[in-house]
Coordinates of C-alpha atoms in Angstrom, one line a residue:
X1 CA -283.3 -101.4 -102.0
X2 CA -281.7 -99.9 -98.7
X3 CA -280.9 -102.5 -96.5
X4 CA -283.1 -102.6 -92.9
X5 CA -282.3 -100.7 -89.9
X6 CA -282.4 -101.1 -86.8
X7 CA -283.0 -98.3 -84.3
X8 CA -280.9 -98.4 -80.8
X9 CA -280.3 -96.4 -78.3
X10 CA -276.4 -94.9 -77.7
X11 CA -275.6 -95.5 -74.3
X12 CA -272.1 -92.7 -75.3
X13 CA -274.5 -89.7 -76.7
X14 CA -275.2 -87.6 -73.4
X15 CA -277.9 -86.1 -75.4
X16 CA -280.1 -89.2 -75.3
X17 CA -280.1 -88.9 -79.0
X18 CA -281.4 -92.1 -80.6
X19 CA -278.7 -93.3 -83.6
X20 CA -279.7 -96.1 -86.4
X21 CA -277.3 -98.5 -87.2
X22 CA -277.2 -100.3 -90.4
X23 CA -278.0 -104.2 -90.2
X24 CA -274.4 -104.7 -91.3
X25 CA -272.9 -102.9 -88.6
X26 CA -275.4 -104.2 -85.7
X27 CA -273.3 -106.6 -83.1
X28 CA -273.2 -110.0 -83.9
X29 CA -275.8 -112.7 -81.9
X30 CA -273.1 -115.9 -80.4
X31 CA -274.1 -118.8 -83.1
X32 CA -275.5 -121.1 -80.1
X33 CA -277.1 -123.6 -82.7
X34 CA -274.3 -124.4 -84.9
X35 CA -274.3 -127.9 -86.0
X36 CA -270.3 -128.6 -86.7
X37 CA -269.4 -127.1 -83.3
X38 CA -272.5 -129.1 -81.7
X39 CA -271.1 -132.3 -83.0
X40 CA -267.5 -131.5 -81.9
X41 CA -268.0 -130.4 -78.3
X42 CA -270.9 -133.4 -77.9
X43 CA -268.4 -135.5 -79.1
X44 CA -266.2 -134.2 -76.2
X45 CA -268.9 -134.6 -73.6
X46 CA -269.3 -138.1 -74.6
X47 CA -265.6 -139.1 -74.1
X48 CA -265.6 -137.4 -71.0
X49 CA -269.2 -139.1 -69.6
X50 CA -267.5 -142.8 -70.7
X51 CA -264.3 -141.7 -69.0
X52 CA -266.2 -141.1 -65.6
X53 CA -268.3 -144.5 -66.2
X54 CA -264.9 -146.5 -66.7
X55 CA -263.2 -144.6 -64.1
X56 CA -266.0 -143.8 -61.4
X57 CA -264.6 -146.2 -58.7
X58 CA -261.5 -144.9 -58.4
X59 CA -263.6 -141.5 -56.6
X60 CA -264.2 -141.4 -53.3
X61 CA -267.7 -142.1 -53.0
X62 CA -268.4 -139.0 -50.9
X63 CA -265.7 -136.4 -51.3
X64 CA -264.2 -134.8 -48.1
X65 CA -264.7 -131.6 -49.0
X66 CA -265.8 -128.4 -46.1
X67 CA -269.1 -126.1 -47.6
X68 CA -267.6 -123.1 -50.0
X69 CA -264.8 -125.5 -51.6
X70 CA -265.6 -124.7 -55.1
X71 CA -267.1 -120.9 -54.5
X72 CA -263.1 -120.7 -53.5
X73 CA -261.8 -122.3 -56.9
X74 CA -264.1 -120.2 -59.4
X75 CA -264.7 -116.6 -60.3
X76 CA -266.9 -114.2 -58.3
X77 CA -268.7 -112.9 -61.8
X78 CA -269.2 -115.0 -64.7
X79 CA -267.3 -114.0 -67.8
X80 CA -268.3 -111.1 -70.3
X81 CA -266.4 -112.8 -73.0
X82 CA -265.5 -116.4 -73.7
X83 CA -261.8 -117.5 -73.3
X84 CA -260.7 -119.2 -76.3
X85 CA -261.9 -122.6 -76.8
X86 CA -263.6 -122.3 -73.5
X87 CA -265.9 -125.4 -74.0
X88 CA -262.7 -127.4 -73.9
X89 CA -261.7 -125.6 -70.4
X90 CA -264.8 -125.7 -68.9
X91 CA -265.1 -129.1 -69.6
X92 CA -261.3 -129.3 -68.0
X93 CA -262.8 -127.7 -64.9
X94 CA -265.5 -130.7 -64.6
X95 CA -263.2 -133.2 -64.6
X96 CA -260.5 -131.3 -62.2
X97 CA -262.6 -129.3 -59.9
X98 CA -266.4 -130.5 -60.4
X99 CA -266.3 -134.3 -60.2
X100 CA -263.9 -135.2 -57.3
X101 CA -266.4 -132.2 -54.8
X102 CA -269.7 -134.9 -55.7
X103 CA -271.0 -137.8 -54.4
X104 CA -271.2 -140.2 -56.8
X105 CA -274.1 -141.6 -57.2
X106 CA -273.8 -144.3 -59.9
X107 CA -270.5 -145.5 -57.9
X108 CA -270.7 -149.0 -57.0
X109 CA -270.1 -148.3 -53.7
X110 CA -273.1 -146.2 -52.9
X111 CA -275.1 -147.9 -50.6
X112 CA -276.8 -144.8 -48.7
X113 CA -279.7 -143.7 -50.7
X114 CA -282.0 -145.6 -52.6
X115 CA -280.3 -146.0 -56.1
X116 CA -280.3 -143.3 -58.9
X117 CA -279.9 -146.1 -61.5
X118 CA -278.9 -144.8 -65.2
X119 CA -278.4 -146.3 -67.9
X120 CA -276.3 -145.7 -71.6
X121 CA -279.6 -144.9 -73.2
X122 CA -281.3 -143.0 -70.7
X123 CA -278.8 -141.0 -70.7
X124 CA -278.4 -140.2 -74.6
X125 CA -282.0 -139.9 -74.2
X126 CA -282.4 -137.2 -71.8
X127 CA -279.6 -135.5 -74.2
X128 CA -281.9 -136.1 -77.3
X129 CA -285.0 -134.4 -75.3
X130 CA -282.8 -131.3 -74.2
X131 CA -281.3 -131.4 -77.9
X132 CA -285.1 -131.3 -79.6
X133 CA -286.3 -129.2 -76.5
X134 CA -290.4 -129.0 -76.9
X135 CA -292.7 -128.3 -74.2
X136 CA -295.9 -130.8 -74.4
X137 CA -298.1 -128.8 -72.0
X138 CA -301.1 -128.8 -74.5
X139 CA -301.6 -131.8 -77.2
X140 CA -301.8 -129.0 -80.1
X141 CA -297.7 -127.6 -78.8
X142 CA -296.9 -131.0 -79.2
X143 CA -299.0 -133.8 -80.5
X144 CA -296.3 -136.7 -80.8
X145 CA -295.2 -135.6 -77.4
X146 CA -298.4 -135.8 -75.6
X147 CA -299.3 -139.3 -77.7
X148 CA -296.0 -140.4 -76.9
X149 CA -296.6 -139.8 -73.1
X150 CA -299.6 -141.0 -73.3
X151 CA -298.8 -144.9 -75.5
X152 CA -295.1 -144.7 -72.3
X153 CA -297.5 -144.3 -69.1
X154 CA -299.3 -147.8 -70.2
X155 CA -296.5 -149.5 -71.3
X156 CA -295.0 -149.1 -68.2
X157 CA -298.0 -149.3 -66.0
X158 CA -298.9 -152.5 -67.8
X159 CA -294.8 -154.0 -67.3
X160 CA -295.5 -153.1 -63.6
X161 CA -298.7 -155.4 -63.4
X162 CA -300.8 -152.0 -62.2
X163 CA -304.5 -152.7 -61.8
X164 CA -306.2 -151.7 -65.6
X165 CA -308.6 -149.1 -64.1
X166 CA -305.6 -146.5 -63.8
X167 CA -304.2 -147.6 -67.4
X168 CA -305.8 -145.1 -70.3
X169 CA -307.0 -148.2 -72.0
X170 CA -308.8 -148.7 -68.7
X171 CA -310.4 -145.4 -68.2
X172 CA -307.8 -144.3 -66.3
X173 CA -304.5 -142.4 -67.2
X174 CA -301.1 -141.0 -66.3
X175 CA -298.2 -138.8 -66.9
X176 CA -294.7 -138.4 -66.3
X177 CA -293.8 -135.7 -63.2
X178 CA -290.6 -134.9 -61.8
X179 CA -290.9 -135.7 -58.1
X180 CA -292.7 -138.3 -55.9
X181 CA -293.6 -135.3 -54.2
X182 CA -295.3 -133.6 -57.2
X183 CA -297.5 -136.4 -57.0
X184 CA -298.6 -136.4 -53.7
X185 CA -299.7 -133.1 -54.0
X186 CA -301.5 -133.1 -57.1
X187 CA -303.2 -136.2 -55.6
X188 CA -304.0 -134.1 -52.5
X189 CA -305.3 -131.0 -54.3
X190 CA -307.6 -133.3 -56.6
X191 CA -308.7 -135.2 -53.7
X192 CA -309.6 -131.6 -51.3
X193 CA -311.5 -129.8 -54.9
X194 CA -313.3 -133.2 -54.8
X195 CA -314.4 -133.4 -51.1
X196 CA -314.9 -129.7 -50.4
X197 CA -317.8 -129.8 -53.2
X198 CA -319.3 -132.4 -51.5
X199 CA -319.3 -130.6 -48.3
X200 CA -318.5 -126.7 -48.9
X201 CA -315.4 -124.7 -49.4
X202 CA -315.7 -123.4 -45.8
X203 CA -315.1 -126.9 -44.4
X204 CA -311.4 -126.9 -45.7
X205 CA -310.2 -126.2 -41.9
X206 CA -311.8 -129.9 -41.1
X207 CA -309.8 -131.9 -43.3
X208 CA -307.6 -134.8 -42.5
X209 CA -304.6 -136.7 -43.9
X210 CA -303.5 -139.9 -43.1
X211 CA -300.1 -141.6 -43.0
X212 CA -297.6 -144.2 -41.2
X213 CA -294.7 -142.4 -38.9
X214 CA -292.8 -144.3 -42.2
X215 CA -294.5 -142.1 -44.8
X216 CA -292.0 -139.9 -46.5
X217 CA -292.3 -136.2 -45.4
X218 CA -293.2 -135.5 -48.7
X219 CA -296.5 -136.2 -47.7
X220 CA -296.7 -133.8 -45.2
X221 CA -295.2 -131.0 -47.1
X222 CA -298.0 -131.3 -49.8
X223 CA -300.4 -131.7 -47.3
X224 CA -299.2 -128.5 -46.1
X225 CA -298.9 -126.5 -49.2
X226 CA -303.0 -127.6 -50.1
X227 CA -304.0 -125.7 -47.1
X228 CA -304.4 -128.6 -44.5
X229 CA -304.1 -127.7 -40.9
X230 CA -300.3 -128.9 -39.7
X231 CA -302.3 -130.9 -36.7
X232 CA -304.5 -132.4 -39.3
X233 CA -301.8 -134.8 -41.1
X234 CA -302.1 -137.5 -39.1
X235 CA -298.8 -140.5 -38.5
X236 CA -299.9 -143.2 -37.2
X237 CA -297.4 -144.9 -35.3
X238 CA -295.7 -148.2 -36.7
X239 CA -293.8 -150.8 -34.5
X240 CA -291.1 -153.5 -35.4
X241 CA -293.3 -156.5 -34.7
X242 CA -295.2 -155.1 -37.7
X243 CA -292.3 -154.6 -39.9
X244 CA -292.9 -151.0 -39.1
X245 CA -296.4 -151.2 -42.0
X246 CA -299.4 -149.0 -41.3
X247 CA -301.8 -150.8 -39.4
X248 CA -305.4 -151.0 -40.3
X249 CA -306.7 -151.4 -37.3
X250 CA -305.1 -147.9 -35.5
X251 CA -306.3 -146.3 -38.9
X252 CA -309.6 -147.1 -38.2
X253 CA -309.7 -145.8 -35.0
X254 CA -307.1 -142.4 -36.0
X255 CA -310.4 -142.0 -38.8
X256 CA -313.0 -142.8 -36.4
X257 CA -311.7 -140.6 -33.9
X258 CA -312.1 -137.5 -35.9
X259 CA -315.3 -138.0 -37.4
X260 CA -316.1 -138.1 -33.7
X261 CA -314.6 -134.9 -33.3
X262 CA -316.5 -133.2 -36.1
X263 CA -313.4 -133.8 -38.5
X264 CA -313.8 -134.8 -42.5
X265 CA -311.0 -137.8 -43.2
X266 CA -310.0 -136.6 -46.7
X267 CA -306.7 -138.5 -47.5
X268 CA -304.4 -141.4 -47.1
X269 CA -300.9 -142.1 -48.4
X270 CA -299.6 -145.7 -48.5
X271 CA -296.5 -146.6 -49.0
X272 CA -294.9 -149.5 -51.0
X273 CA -291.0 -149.1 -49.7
X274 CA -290.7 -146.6 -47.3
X275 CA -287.7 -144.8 -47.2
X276 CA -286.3 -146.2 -44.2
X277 CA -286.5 -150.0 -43.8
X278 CA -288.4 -150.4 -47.0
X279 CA -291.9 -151.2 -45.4
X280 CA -294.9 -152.2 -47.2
X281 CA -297.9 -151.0 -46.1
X282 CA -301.5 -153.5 -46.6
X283 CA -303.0 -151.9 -49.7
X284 CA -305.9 -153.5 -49.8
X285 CA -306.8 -153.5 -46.3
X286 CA -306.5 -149.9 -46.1
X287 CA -308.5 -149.2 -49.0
X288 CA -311.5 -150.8 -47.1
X289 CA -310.8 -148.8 -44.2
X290 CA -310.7 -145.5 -46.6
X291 CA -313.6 -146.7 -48.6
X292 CA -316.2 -146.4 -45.4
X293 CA -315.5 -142.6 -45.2
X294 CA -314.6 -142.2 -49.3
X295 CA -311.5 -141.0 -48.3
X296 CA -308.7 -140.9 -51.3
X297 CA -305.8 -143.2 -51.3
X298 CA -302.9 -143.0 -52.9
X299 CA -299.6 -145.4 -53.0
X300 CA -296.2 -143.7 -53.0
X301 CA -294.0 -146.8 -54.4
X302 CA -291.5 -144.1 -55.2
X303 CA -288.1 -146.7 -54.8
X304 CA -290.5 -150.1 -54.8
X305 CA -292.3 -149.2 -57.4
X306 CA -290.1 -150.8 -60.0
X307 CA -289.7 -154.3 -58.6
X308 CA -292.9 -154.7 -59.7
X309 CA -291.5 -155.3 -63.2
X310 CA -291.2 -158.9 -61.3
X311 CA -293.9 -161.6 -60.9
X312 CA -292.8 -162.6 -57.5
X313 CA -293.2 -158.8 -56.1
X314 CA -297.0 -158.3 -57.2
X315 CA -298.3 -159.3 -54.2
X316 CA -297.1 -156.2 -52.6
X317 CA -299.8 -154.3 -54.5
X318 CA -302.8 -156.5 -54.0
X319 CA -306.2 -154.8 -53.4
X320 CA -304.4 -151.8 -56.0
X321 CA -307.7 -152.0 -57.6
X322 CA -309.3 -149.9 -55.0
X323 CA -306.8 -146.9 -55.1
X324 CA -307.4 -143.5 -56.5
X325 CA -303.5 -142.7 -57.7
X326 CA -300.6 -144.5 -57.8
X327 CA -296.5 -142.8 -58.1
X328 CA -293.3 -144.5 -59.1
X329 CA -289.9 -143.2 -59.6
X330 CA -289.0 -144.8 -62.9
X331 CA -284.9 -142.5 -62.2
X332 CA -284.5 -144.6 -58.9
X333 CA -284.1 -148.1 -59.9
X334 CA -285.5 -148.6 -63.7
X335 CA -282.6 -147.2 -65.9
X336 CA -283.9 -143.7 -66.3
X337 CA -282.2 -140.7 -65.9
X338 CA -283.2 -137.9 -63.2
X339 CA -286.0 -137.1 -63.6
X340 CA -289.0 -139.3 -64.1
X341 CA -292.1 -139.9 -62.0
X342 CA -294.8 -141.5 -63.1
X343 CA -298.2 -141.3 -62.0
X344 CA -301.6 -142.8 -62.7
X345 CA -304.9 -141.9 -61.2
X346 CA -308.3 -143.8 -62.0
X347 CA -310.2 -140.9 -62.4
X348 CA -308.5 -138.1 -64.8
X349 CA -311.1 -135.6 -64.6
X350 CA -311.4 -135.4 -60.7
X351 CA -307.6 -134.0 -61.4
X352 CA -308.4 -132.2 -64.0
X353 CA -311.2 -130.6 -62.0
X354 CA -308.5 -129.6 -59.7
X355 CA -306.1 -128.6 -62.1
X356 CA -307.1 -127.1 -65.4
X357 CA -306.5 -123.8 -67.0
X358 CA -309.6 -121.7 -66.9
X359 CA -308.1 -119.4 -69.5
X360 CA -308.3 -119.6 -73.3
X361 CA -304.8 -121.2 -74.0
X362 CA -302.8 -119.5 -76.7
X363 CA -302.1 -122.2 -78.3
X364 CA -304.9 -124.3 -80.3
X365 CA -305.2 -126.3 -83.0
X366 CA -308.0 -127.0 -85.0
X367 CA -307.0 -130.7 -85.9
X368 CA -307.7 -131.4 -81.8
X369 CA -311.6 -129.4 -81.8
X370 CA -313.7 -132.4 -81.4
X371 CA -311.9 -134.8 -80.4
X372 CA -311.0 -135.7 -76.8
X373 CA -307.2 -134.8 -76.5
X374 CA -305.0 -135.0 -73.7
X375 CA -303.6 -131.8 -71.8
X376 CA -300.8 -132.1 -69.5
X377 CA -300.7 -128.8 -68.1
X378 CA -304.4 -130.1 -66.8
X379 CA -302.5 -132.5 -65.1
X380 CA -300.0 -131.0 -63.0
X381 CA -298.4 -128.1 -61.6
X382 CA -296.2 -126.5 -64.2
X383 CA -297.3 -125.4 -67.3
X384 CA -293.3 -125.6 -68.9
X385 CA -292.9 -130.0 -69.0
X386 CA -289.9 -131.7 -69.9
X387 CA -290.3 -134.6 -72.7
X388 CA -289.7 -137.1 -70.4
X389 CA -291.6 -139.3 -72.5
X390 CA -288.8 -139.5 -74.9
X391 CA -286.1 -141.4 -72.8
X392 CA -288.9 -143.4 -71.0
X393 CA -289.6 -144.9 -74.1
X394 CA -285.6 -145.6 -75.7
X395 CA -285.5 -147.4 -72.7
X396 CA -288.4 -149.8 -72.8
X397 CA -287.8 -149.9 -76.3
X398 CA -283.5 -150.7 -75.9
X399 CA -283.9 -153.0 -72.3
X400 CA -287.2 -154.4 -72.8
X401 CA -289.4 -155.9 -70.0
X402 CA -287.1 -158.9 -69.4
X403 CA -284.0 -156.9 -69.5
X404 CA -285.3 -154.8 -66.8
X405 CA -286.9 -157.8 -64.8
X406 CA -283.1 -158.7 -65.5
X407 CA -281.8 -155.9 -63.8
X408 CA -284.2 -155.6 -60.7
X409 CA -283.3 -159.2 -60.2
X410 CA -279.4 -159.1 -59.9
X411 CA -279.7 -156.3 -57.7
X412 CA -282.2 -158.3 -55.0
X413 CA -279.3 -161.6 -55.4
X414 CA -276.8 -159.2 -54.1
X415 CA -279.0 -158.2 -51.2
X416 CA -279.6 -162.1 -50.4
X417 CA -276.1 -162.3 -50.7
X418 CA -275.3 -159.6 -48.3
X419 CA -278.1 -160.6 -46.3
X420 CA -276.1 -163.9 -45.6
X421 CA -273.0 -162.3 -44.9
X422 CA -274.6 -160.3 -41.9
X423 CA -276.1 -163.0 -40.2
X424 CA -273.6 -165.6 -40.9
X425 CA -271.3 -162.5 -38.5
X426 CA -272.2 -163.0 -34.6
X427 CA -271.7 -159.6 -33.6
X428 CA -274.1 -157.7 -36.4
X429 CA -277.7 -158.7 -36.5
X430 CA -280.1 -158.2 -39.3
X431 CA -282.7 -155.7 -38.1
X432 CA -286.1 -156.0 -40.3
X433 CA -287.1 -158.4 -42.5
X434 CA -285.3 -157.6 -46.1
X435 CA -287.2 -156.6 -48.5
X436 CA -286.4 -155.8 -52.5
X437 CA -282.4 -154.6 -52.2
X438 CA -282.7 -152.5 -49.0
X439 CA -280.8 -154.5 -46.0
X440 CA -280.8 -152.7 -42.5
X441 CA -278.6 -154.2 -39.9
X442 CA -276.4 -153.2 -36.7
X443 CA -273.8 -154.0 -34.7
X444 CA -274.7 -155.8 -31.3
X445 CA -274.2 -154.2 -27.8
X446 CA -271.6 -156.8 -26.1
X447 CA -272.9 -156.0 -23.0
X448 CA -273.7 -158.9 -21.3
X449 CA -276.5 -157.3 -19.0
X450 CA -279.4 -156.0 -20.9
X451 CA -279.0 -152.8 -19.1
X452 CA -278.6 -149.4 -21.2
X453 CA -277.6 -152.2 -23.8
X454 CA -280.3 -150.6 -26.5
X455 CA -278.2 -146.8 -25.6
X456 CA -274.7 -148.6 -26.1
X457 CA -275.8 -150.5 -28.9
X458 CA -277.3 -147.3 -30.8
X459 CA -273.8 -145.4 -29.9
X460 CA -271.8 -147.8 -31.5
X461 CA -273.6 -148.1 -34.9
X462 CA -273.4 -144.2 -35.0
X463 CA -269.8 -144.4 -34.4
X464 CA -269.6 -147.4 -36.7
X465 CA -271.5 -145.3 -39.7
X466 CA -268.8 -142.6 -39.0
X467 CA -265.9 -144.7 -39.7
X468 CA -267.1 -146.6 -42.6
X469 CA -268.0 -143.4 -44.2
X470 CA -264.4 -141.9 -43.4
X471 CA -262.7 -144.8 -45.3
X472 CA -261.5 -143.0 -48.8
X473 CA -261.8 -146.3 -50.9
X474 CA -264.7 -148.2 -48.6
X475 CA -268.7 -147.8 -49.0
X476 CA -270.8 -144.9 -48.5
X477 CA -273.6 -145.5 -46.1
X478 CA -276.5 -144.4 -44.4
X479 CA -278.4 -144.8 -41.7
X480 CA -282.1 -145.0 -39.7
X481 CA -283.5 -144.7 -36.3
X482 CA -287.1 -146.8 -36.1
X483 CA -288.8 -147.7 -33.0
X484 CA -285.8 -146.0 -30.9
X485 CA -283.2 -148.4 -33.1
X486 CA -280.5 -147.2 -35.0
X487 CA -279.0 -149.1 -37.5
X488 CA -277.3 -149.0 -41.3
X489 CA -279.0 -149.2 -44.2
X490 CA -277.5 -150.7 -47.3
X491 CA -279.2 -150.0 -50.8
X492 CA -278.1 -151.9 -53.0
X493 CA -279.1 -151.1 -56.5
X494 CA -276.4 -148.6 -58.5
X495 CA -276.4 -149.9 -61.9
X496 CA -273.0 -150.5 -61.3
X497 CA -272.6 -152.5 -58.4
X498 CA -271.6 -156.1 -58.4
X499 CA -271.6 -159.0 -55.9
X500 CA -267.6 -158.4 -55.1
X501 CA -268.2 -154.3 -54.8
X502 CA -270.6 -155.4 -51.5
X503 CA -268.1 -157.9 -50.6
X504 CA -265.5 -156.0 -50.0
X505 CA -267.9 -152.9 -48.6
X506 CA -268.7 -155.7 -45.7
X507 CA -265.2 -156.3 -45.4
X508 CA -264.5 -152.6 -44.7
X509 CA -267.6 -152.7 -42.2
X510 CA -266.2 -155.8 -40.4
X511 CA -262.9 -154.1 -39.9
X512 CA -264.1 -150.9 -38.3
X513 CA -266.6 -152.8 -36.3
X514 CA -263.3 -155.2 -34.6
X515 CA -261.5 -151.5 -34.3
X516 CA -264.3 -150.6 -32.0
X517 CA -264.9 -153.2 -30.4
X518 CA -261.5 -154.0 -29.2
X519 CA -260.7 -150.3 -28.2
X520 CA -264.6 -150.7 -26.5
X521 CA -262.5 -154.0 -24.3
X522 CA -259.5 -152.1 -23.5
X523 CA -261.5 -148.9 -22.2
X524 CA -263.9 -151.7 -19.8
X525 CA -260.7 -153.4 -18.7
X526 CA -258.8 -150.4 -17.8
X527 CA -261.8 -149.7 -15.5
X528 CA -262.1 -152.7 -14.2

C-alpha cells in the first residue's frame, strides 16, 4: 500500500498550484511530550526551585528595578528556532535576569501583603495538575476530578469549623475558584437572578449592595460588572473606636433608607479580615439585619479565612449559620499554591440558576443520566477550570489538620511577639487591636502640642515606610490610611519567616525611625 498523503499548499509556486507531499517528507511536529527529556529538564527545575528556597533571603525583598528593565535584557521577537539546549539557557536566564527583577513573596522578610504561603507539596502539586492537565467543567470530562472537588470543599470546610448547611453533606456545596473576587461576583449574580424574579427584570436599576469603607474593592468591581448602579454599592463608614467593623446599627438605617426611597437592598458583603487592619465584621448581627429585607450575605474571609483551622478563632464566624456564601483563599495562608479559592454557598441551585449552560453540552456520558452529578461550569464563570482540587487535597492529605493548625499558630506567636516589641518602644504605638498575624503600628508625632500633631505624625510614618523599604537586606512593608491615620502594616505569615527574621526587621525599623527623628531635632533647633 502507498503510504498517506498529505495535501499542502506551496507558499514558492507563484501559480497557486497545490503540491502533495509524501508523509515521509512532511516537516517534523517538536516532540513536546517526551518522557526522558520531561524527566531531565523537571529534574532541572527542581534543583533550581530548592536553590531559590535555600537561597531566597539573600534577594532583596523588593528589587530596585525602573519599569522596562527586563523588555531591555530580552529579544523584541521570540525565537523561530530553538538555540541548542535552550531549556538549560532559559532556565539560566531565570536565575540571572528573572528572579533578582521580583518581589519575593515567600521571603521571610515580606511583611507588606497578606502572605502567599506555599508549601513543598503544594507546589509539586500544582506541577502534577499542569502535568495530567484535565479540565473538570462537566462531571462526565472528568469524573474523579469533579468527585475529588467535591469530597476537598468538605474536608476543608469541615477543618475550618464552617456551619454544615453550606457543606455538600449538609445540603449545601462548594468549589474551588481562582480569585476572592470570582466569588463575590458569582455570589452577586446568583443573588440579582434570584431577587429580580421575585420583583421583575426591569427593577434591576433599584438594586443595592452593601459593604464597610473596609470591604475590599473587589466588591465593588463585581457589583459593577452584574449591572448595579455605581451609586448603588453602598460603604458604610467604619471608625477606630469600632475597630474599623461594619456596624449594624448604620446598616440598618443605610437599608432603611433606601427602601424609603423606593430602592430594593439586594446584597451585603462581610468581611472576616479586611485588607487593611484585619477587621472583623459581626456576622451574625448583620445577618439579622439582612434577614428583614432577605437580602443575600456573603463573608469574604479571603486572608482570615484560614485561621479558622484553630478552635480559639471560631468565634469570629458566629451566626455563619445564617449566610448565603462563604470565600476563603486556601493560596494566602494555608500552604497552597496560587491559586485556590474556595467557596461554599447554602443553596447550589440559586447559583446554578444564575449560572448554568442552557445549551446541550458536548460532552455527556451516559453513566451520569439519572443521577444527580455535579457541574462546575454551572458554578462559575469559566467554562476551562484548573484541577485545583488535586493540590488542595496532597496538602490535607501530607500536613493534615493539626499540621496546619500548627502552622497558623506559629505565625500568630510571632505577631504577639512583635506585638510586644512595638509597645515595649515609647515612640511607636500599636494602632488597632491585633488580630490573627496582621500588626498595624506607627511612629509617634513628638510634638509636644497636639497641634497639626495627627499631619506630622502621618508624614513621618510615610517617610518612615520609605526608608525601611529602601534598606537592600531590611523588610519589605506596607502601609494603610484608616480614619485619616496612616500607619505600617506588618503581615506576618510567609511560610518562611521565623521569630529572629521579625526581630531583626524591627531592628531595621528602629534604626530609620532614630535617623528621623534626630535629623526631625536638629531641623526644630536650628529654627529655634
Amino acid at each position: 500500500m502507498a503510504p498517506p498523503h498529505h495535501t499542502v499548499y506551496d507558499g514558492a509556486n507563484q501559480n497557486g498550484t497545490v503540491v502533495e507531499l509524501a508523509a515521509q517528507e512532511k516537516l517534523q511536529r517538536p516532540d513536546v511530550l517526551n518522557a526522558d527529556d520531561f524527566r531531565r529538564q523537571g529534574k532541572q527545575v527542581i534543583e533550581l526551585i530548592a536553590d531559590y528556597y535555600g537561597g531566597i533571603s539573600d534577594y532583596p525583598v523588593h528589587p530596585n528595578v525602573t519599569p522596562g528593565f527586563l523588555r531591555k535584557l530580552l529579544p523584541t521577537e521570540a525565537p523561530a528556532c530553538p538555540e541548542p539546549d535552550a531549556f538549560t539557557s532559559a532556565l539560566q536566564d531565570v536565575r540571572d535576569i528573572i528572579l533578582p527583577g521580583l518581589t519575593h513573596w515567600q521571603s521571610p522578610r515580606h511583611m507588606a501583603h497578606f502572605p502567599a504561603s506555599s508549601s513543598t507539596v503544594g507546589a509539586l502539586g500544582e506541577a502534577l495538575a499542569a502535568g495530567i492537565n484535565v479540565n473538570p467543567f462537566t462531571w462526565a470530562a472528568s469524573p474523579a476530578g469533579t468527585e475529588l472537588e467535591m469530597v476537598v470543599v468538605d474536608w476543608l470546610g469541615k477543618a475550618l469549623h464552617l456551619p454544615n448547611s453550606l457543606l455538600f453533606a449538609g445540603g449545601g456545596g462548594g468549589t474551588l475558584l481562582a480569585t476572592t473576587g470570582e466569588a463575590i461576583l458569582c455570589a452577586v449574580v446568583a443573588a440579582r437572578d434570584q431577587k429580580l424574579e421575585q420583583i421583575s427584570v426591569g427593577r434591576i436599576g433599584d438594586l443595592v449592595v452593601y459593604c464597610s469603607d473596609q470591604t475590599h474593592f473587589a466588591l465593588v468591581k463585581s457589583a459593577r460588572i452584574a449591572g448595579i448602579r455605581r451609586d448603588h454599592c453602598r460603604e458604610i463608614r467604619t471608625c477606630r473606636a469600632n475597630m474599623f467593623a461594619l456596624s449594624p446599627m448604620d446598616l440598618h438605617a443605610a437599608m432603611k433608607a433606601d427602601v424609603e426611597a423606593g430602592l430594593v437592598p439586594l446584597f451585603l458583603c462581610a468581611t472576616v479580615g479586611t485588607t487593611k487592619t484585619a477587621a472583623v465584621d459581626p456576622i451574625g448581627e448583620l445577618c439579622a439585619v439582612a434577614a428583614a429585607h432577605d437580602v443575600w450575605v456573603h463573608v469574604d474571609a479571603a486572608y482570615a479565612g484560614s485561621a479558622l483551622v484553630c478552635p480559639e478563632f471560631r468565634h469570629v464566624i458566629d451566626g455563619a449559620e445564617a449566610v448565603d456564601s462563604f470565600s476563603m483563599n486556601a493560596h494566602k495562608w494555608l500552604l497552597v499554591s496560587n491559586d485556590c479559592c474556595a467557596m461554599w454557598v447554602k443553596k447550589p441551585r440559586t447559583l446554578i440558576a444564575a449560572l448554568a449552560v442552557e445549551q446541550e453540552v458536548i460532552m455527556t456520558d451516559r453513566a451520569s443520566e439519572g443521577h444527580d452529578v455535579v457541574d462546575y461550569m454551572d458554578w462559575n464563570i469559566n467554562l476551562t477550570r484548573r484541577f485545583r482540587a488535586l493540590k488542595l487535597w496532597l496538602v490535607l492529605r501530607c500536613y493534615g489538620t493539626d499540621g496546619l493548625r500548627d502552622h497558623i499558630r506559629s505565625h500568630v506567636r510571632i505577631a504577639e511577639a512583635f506585638e510586644k516589641m512595638v509597645e515595649a518602644d515609647a515612640r511607636f504605638e500599636v494602632v488597632t487591636e491585633r488580630m490573627f498575624s496582621l500588626v498595624c503600628f506607627r511612629l509617634r508625632s513628638p510634638e509636644p502640642d497636639q497641634s497639626g500633631s495627627e499631619e506630622t505624625a502621618n508624614a513621618l510614618n510615610r517617610q518612615l515606610l520609605e526608608e525601611v523599604n529602601a534598606v537592600t537586606s531590611g523588610p519589605y512593608t506596607s502601609f494603610a490610611n484608616v480614619g485619616g491615620i496612616y500607619m505600617l502594616r506588618w503581615a506576618i505569615g510567609s511560610t518562611l519567616t521565623e521569630e529572629r527574621h521579625v526581630a531583626d526587621a524591627w531592628k531595621v525599623v528602629q534604626e530609620r525611625a532614630s535617623a528621623i527623628l534626630c535629623k526631625m531635632e536638629s531641623i526644630n533647633a536650628s529654627r529655634a
